[in-house]
Short mmCIF file of C-alpha atoms in Angstrom, two decimals:
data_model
loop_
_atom_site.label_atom_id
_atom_site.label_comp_id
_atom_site.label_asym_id
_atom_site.label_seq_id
_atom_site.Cartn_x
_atom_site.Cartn_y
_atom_site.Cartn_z
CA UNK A 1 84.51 -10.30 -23.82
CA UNK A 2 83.07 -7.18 -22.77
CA UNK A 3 80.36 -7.29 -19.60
CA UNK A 4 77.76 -5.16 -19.95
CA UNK A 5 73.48 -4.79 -18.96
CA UNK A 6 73.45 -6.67 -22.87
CA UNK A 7 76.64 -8.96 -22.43
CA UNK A 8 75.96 -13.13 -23.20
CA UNK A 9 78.34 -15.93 -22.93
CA UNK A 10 78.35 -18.12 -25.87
CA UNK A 11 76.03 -20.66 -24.36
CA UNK A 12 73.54 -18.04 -23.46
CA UNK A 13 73.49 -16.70 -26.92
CA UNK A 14 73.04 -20.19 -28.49
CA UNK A 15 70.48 -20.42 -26.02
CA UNK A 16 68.68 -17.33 -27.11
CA UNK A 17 69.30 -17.90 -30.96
CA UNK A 18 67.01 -21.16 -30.80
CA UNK A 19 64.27 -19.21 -29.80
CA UNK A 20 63.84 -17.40 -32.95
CA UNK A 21 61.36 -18.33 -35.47
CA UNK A 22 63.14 -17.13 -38.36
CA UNK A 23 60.10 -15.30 -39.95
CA UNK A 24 59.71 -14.74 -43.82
CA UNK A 25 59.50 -11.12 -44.10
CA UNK A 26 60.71 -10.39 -40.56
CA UNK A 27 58.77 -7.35 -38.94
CA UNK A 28 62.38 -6.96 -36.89
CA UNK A 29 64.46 -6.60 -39.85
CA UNK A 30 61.54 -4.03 -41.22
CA UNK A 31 61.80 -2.01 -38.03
CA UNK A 32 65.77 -1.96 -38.28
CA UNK A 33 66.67 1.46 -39.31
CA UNK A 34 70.00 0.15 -40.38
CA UNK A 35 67.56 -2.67 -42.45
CA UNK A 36 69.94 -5.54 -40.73
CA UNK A 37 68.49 -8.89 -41.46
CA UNK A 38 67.72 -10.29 -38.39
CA UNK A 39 66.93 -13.85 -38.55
CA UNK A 40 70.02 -14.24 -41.38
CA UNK A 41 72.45 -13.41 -38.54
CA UNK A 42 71.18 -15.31 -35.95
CA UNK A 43 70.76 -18.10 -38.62
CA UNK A 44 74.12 -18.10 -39.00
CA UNK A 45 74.79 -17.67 -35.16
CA UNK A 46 72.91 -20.65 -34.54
CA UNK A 47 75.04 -22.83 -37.33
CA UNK A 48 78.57 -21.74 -35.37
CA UNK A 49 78.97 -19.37 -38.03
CA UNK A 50 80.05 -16.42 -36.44
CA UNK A 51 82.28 -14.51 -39.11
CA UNK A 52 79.25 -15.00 -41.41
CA UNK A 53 76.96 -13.45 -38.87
CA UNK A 54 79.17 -10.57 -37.84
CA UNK A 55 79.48 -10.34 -42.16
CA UNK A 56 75.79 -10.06 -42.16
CA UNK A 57 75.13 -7.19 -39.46
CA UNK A 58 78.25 -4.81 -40.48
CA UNK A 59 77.26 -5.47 -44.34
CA UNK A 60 74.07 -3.37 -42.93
CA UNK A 61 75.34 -1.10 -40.11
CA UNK A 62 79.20 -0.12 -40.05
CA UNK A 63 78.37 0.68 -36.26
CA UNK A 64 77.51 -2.33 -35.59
CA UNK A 65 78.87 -3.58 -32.37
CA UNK A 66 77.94 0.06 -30.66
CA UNK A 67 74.06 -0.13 -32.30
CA UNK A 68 74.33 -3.77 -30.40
CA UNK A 69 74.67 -2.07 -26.81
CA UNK A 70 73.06 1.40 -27.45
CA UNK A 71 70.21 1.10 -30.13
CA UNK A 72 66.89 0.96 -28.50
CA UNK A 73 65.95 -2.18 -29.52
CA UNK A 74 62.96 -2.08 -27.65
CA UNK A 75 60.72 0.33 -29.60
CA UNK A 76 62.92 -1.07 -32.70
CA UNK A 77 63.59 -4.81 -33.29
CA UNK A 78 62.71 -6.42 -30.29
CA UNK A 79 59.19 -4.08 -30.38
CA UNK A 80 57.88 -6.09 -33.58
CA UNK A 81 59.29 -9.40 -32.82
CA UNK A 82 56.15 -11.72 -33.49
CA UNK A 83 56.85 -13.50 -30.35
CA UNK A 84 55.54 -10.64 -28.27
CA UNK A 85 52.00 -11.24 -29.93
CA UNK A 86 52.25 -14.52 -28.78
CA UNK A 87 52.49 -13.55 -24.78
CA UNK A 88 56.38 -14.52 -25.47
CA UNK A 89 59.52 -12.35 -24.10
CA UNK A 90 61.17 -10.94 -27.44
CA UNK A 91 64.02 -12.24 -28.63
CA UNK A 92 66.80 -10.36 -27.09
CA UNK A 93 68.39 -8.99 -30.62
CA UNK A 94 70.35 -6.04 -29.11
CA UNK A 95 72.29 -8.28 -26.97
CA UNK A 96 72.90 -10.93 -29.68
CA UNK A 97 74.17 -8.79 -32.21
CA UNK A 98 76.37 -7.02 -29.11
CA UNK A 99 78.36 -10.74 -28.62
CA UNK A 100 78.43 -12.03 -32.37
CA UNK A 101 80.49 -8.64 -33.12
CA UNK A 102 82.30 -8.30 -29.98
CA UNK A 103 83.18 -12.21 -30.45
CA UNK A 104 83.98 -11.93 -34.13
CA UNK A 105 84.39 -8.05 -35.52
CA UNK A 106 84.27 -8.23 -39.25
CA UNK A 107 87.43 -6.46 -40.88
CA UNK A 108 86.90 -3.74 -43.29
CA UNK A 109 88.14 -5.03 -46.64
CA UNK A 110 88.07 -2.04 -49.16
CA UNK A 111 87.53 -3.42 -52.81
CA UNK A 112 90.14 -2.70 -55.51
CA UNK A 113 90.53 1.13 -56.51
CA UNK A 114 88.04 1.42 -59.88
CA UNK A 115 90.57 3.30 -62.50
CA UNK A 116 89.27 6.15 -61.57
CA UNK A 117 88.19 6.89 -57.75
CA UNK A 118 87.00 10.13 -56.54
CA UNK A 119 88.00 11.82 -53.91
CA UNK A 120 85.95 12.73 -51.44
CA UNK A 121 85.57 14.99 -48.10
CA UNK A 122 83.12 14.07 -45.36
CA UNK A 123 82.53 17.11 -42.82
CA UNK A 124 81.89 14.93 -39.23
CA UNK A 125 83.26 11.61 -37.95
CA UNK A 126 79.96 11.21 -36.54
CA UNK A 127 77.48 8.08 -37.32
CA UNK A 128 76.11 10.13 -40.69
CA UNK A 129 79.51 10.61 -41.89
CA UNK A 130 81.70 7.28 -40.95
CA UNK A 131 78.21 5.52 -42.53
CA UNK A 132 78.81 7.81 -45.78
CA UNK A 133 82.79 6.61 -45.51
CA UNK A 134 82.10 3.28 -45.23
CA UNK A 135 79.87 3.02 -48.43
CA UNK A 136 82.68 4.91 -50.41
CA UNK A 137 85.67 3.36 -49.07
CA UNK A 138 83.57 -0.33 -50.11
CA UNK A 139 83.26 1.09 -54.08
CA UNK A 140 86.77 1.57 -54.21
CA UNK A 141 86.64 5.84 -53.34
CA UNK A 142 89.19 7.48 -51.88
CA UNK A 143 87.56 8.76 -48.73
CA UNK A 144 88.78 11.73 -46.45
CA UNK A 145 86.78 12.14 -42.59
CA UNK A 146 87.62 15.59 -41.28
CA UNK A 147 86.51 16.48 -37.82
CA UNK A 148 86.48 19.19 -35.28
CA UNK A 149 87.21 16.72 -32.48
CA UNK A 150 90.20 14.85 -31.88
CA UNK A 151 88.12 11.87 -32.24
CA UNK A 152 85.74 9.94 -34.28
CA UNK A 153 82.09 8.87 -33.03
CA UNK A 154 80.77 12.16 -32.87
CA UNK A 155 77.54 12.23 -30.60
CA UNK A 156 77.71 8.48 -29.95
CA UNK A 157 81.35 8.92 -28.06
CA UNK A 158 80.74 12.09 -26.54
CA UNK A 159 77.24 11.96 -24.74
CA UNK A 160 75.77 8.30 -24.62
CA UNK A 161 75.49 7.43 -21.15
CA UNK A 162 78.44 4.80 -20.49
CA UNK A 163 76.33 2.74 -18.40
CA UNK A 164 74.62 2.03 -21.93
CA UNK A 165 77.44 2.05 -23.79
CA UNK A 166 81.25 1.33 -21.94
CA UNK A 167 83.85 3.18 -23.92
CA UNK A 168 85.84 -0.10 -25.06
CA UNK A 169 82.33 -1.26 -26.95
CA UNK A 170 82.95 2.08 -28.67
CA UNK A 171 86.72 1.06 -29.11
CA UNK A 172 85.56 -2.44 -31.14
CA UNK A 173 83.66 -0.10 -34.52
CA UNK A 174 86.74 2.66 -34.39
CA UNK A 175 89.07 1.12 -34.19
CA UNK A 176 87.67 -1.34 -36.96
CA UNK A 177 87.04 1.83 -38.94
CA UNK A 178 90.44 3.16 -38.34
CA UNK A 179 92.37 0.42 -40.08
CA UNK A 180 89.93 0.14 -43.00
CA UNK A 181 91.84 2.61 -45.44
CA UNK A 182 89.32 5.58 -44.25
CA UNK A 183 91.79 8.83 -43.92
CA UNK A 184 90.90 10.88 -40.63
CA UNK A 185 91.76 14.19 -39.92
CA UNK A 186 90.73 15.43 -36.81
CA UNK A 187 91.42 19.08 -34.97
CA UNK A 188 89.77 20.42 -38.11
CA UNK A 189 87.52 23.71 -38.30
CA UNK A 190 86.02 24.28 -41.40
CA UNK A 191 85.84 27.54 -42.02
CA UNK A 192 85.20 29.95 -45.11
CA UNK A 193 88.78 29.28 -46.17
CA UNK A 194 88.72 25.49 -45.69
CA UNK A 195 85.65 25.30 -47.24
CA UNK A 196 87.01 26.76 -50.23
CA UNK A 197 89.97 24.16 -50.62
CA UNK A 198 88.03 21.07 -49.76
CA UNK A 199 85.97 22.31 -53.13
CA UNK A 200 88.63 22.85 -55.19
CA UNK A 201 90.85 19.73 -53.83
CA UNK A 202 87.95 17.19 -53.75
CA UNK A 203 85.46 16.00 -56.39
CA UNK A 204 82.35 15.67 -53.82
CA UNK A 205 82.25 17.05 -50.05
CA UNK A 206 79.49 15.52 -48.15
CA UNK A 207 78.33 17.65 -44.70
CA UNK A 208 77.15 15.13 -41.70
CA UNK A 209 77.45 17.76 -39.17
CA UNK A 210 74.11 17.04 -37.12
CA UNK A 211 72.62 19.06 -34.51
CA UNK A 212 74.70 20.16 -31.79
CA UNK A 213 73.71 23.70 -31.10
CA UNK A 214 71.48 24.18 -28.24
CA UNK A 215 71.76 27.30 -27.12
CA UNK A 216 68.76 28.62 -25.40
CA UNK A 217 68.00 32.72 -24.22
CA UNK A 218 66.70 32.73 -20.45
CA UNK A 219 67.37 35.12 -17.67
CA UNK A 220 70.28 34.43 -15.79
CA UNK A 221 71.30 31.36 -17.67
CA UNK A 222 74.65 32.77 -18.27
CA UNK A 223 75.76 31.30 -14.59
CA UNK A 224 78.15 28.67 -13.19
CA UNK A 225 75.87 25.55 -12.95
CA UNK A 226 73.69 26.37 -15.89
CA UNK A 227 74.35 23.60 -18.72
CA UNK A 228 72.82 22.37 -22.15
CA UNK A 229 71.92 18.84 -22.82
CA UNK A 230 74.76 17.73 -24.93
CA UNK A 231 77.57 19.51 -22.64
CA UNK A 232 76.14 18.09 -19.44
CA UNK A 233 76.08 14.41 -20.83
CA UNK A 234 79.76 15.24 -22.22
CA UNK A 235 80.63 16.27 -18.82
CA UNK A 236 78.78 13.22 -17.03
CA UNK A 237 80.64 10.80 -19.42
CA UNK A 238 83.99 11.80 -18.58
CA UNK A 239 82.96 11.61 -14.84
CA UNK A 240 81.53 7.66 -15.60
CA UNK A 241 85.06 6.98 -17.36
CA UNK A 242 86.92 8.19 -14.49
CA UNK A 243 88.45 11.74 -15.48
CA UNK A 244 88.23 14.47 -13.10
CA UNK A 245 85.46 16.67 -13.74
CA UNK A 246 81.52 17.80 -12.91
CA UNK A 247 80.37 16.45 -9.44
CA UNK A 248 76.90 15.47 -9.00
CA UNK A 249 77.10 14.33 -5.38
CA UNK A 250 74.07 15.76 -2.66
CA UNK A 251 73.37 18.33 -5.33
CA UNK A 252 69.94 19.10 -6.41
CA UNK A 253 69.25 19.20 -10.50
CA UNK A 254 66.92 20.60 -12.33
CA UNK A 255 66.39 19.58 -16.09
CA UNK A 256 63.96 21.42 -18.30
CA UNK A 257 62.64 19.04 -20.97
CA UNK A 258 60.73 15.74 -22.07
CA UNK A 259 62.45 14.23 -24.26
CA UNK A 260 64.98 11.18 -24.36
CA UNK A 261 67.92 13.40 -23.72
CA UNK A 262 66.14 15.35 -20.70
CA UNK A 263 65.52 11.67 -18.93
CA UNK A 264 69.14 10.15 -20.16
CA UNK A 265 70.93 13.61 -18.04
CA UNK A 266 67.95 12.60 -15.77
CA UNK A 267 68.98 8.73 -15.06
CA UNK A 268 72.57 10.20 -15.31
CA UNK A 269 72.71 12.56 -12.80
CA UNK A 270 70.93 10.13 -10.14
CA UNK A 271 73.51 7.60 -11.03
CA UNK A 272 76.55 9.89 -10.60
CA UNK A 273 75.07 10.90 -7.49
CA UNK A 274 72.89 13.73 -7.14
CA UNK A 275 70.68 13.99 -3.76
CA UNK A 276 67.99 15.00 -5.99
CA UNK A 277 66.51 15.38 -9.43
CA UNK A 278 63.61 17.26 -10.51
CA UNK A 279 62.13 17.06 -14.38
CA UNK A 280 59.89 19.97 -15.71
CA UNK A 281 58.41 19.19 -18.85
CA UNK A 282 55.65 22.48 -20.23
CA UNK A 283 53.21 19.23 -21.20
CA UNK A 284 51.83 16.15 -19.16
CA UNK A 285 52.91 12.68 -18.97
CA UNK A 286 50.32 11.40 -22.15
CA UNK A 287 52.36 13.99 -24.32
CA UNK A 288 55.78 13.36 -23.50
CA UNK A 289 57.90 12.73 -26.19
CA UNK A 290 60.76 10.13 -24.27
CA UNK A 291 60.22 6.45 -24.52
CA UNK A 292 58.22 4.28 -21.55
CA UNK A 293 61.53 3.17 -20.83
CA UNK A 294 63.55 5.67 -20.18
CA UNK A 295 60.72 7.28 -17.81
CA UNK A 296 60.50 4.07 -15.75
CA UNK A 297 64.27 3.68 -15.30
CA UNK A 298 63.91 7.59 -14.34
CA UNK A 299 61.01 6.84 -11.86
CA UNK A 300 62.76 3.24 -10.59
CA UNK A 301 65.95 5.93 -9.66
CA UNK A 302 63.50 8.36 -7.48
CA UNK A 303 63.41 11.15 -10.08
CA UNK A 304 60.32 13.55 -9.52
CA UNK A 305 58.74 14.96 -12.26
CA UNK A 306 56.60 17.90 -12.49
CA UNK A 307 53.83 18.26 -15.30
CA UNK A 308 52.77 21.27 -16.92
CA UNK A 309 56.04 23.79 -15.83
CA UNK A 310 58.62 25.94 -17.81
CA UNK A 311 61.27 27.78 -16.81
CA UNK A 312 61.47 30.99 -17.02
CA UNK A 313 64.55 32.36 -14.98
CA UNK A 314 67.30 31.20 -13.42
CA UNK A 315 68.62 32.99 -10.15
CA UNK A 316 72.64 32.77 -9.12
CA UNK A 317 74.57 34.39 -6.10
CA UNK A 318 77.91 34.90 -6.68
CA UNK A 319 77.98 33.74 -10.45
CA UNK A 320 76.34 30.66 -9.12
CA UNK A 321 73.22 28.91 -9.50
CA UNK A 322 71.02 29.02 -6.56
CA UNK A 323 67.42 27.81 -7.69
CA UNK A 324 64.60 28.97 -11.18
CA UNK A 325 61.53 30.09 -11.29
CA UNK A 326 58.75 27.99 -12.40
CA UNK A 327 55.88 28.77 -13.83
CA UNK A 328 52.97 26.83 -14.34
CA UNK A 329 51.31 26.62 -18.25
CA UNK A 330 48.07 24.49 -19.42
CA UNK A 331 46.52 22.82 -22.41
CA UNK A 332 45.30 25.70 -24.57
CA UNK A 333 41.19 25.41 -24.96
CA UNK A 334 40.25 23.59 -28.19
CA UNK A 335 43.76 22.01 -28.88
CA UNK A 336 43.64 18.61 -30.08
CA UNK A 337 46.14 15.80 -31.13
CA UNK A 338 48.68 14.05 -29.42
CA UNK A 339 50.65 16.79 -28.34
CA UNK A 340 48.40 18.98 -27.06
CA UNK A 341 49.56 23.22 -27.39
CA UNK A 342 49.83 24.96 -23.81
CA UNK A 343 49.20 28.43 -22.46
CA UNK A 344 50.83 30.15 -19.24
CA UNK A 345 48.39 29.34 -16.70
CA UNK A 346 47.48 33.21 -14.76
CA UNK A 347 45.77 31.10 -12.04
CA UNK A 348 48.58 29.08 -11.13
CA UNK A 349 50.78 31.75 -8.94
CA UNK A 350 55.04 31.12 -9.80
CA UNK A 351 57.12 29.52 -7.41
CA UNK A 352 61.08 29.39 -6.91
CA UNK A 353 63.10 25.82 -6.68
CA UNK A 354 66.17 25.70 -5.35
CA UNK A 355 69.05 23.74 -7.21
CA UNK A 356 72.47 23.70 -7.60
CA UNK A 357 72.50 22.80 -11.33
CA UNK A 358 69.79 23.66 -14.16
CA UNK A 359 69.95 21.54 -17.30
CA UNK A 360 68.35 22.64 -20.67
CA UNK A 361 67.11 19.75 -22.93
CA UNK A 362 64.90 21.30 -25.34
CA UNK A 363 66.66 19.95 -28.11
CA UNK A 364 68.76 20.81 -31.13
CA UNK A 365 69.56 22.94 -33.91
CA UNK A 366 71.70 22.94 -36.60
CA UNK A 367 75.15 24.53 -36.07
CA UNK A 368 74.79 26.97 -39.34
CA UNK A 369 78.53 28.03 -39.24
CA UNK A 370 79.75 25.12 -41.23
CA UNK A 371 77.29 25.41 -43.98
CA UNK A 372 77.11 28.98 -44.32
CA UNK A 373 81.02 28.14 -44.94
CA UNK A 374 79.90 26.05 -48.50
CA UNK A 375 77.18 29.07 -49.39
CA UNK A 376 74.18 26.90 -48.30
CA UNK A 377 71.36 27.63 -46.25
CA UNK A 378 69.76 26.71 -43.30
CA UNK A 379 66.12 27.23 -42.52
CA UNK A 380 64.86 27.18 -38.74
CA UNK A 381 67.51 25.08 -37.26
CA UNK A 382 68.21 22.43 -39.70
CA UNK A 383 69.23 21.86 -43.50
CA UNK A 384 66.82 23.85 -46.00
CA UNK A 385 65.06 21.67 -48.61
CA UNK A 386 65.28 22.23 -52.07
CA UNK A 387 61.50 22.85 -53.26
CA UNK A 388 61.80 21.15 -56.57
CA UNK A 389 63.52 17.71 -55.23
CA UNK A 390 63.18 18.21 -51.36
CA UNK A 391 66.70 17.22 -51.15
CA UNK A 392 69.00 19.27 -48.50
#
């Protein structure tokens, strides 16, 4: 069984399951993006039924067992469980749904081949496309997962923090995935010339590429110790798992951003060992974007933050970084909402920081190489719509 911050013996989890109410028209199943229902699982939980219950949540979410450990159930789920309103501790759904599918996984049984099947390409073995070849490989398709990597998971194995999510949780879905009668092919690049064959050599191609370009123009980021969100927290994991690699230890970090991935490379870095971390985020606290959470893990680990500061250089010696420049911005006059816009603030003079790394986490674009590959466009970082069906 794996041990983790959501593990549960099975007494603890029967203990757990009797606490839920079983509502009619369950505000947790509502606020499931994967629509998993809820009180059926632990239903079933509670009756000893465990292949039934594992049934019920990968019926919903092929991910499963990794949405057990990493989904933020607290803002999700466990945010509209009616026991809250009634000065009650939620019921802890996250880590129930973690042990029924750790304790049972539910095997992929593709349904008989209709007379017919397509075939069909999915660009990314990320959670878009392995939830695309799921649903096809259940109606009988013949499905085809090509990826870049030499991997499946995408974002989910390459930058979750492991202390939320331990690589052999990851391990339970894949490999569950990888003996379902899904056909992977990693070390792929679509190019032009790819793109061009998986068209001719497949009746449907479906792109689940996400967002991982976050490349950002600011003097002197070009040096050693300057990194972007998504690298960093690739680099961090493979430190957590044990390879050689990025050292955090008595080194000062500064991350630029406010979001959830500016406070995970936050929480990270402290963890891995840095001496000190420092957040600048251009708004205040009322307008940052990351959960309550994640900023009260950041603050519980001594991470400062400071409000209403950008970055606008970054200074090196010898190729490396030495320290930024930060200036200080304010709420434009007459701006309203809950995100407030901001100014550079002329009365606030500039003042350098010394570091040893700089992060970037101003989040993500769409990497426009693939689809310019199938002729289609992209429109300010992400997919354009179509105007008459606002369909990408």
């Amino acid at each position: 069984m794996l041990r983790t911050m959501r593990s549960m013996s099975a007494a603890q989890a029967q203990v757990e399951a009797q606490r839920c109410l079983g509502c009619y028209q369950a505000p947790c199943t509502r606020a499931c993006p994967a629509g998993v229902d809820v009180p059926g699982f632990i239903r079933r939980l509670r009756e000893d039924n465990l292949a039934g219950a594992s049934e019920l949540i990968y019926t919903a979410n092929p991910l499963g067992h990794i949405c057990g450990h990493a989904c933020p159930t607290d803002v999700l789920c466990e945010g509209a469980c009616v026991l809250a309103g009634l000065g009650q501790t939620p019921i802890r759904i996250g880590a129930l749904q973690a042990y029924v599918t750790s304790a049972c996984p539910a095997v992929e049984s593709p349904p008989f081949r209709p007379l017919r099947p397509s075939r069909v390409a999915v660009i990314g073995a990320g959670p878009a496309g392995l939830g695309c070849a799921v649903q096809l490989n259940r109606l009988g398709h013949e499905t085809h997962v090509f990826d870049r990597r030499s991997t499946p998971g995408g974002m989910v194995s390459q930058v979750i923090p492991a202390h939320r999510l331990p690589q052999d949780a990851i391990a339970v879905d894949l490999d569950r995935l990888g003996a379902s009668g899904i056909h992977f092919h990693f070390d792929v690049q679509v190019d032009a010339e790819a793109a061009r064959w998986l068209l001719a050599d497949f009746d449907a191609v479906f792109l689940g590429v996400g967002l991982s370009d976050d490349r950002i123009a600011v003097p002197g980021s070009d040096a050693a110790g300057v990194f972007y969100a998504l690298d960093l927290l690739t680099a961090a994991r493979s430190v957590a798992v044990g390879d050689h690699g990025l050292s955090f230890c008595k080194k000062t970090v500064a991350v630029v951003g406010g979001g959830n991935v500016a406070l995970d490379i936050a929480v990270v870095a402290r963890r891995l060992g840095a001496e000190r971390v420092i957040v600048l985020y251009r708004r205040g606290k009322d307008e940052m974007p990351a959960w309550e959470s994640e900023y009260l893990e950041a603050c519980s680990l001594g991470v400062e933050f400071r409000w209403l500061s950008v970055v606008d250089q970054v200074f090196s010696q010898a190729g490396r970084v030495t320290g930024v420049r930060v200036t200080s911005t304010r709420y434009t006059p007459g701006s309203t909402g809950e995100r407030r816009s901001v100014e550079f603030d002329p009365t606030q003079p500039a003042y350098d920081q010394p570091c040893d790394l700089v992060v970037f986490a101003l989040g993500q674009q769409l990497d426009a190489a693939v689809f310019e590959a199938f002729g289609l466009a992209a429109e300010n970082g992400l997919a354009a719509l179509r105007p008459d069906s606002h369909q990408t």
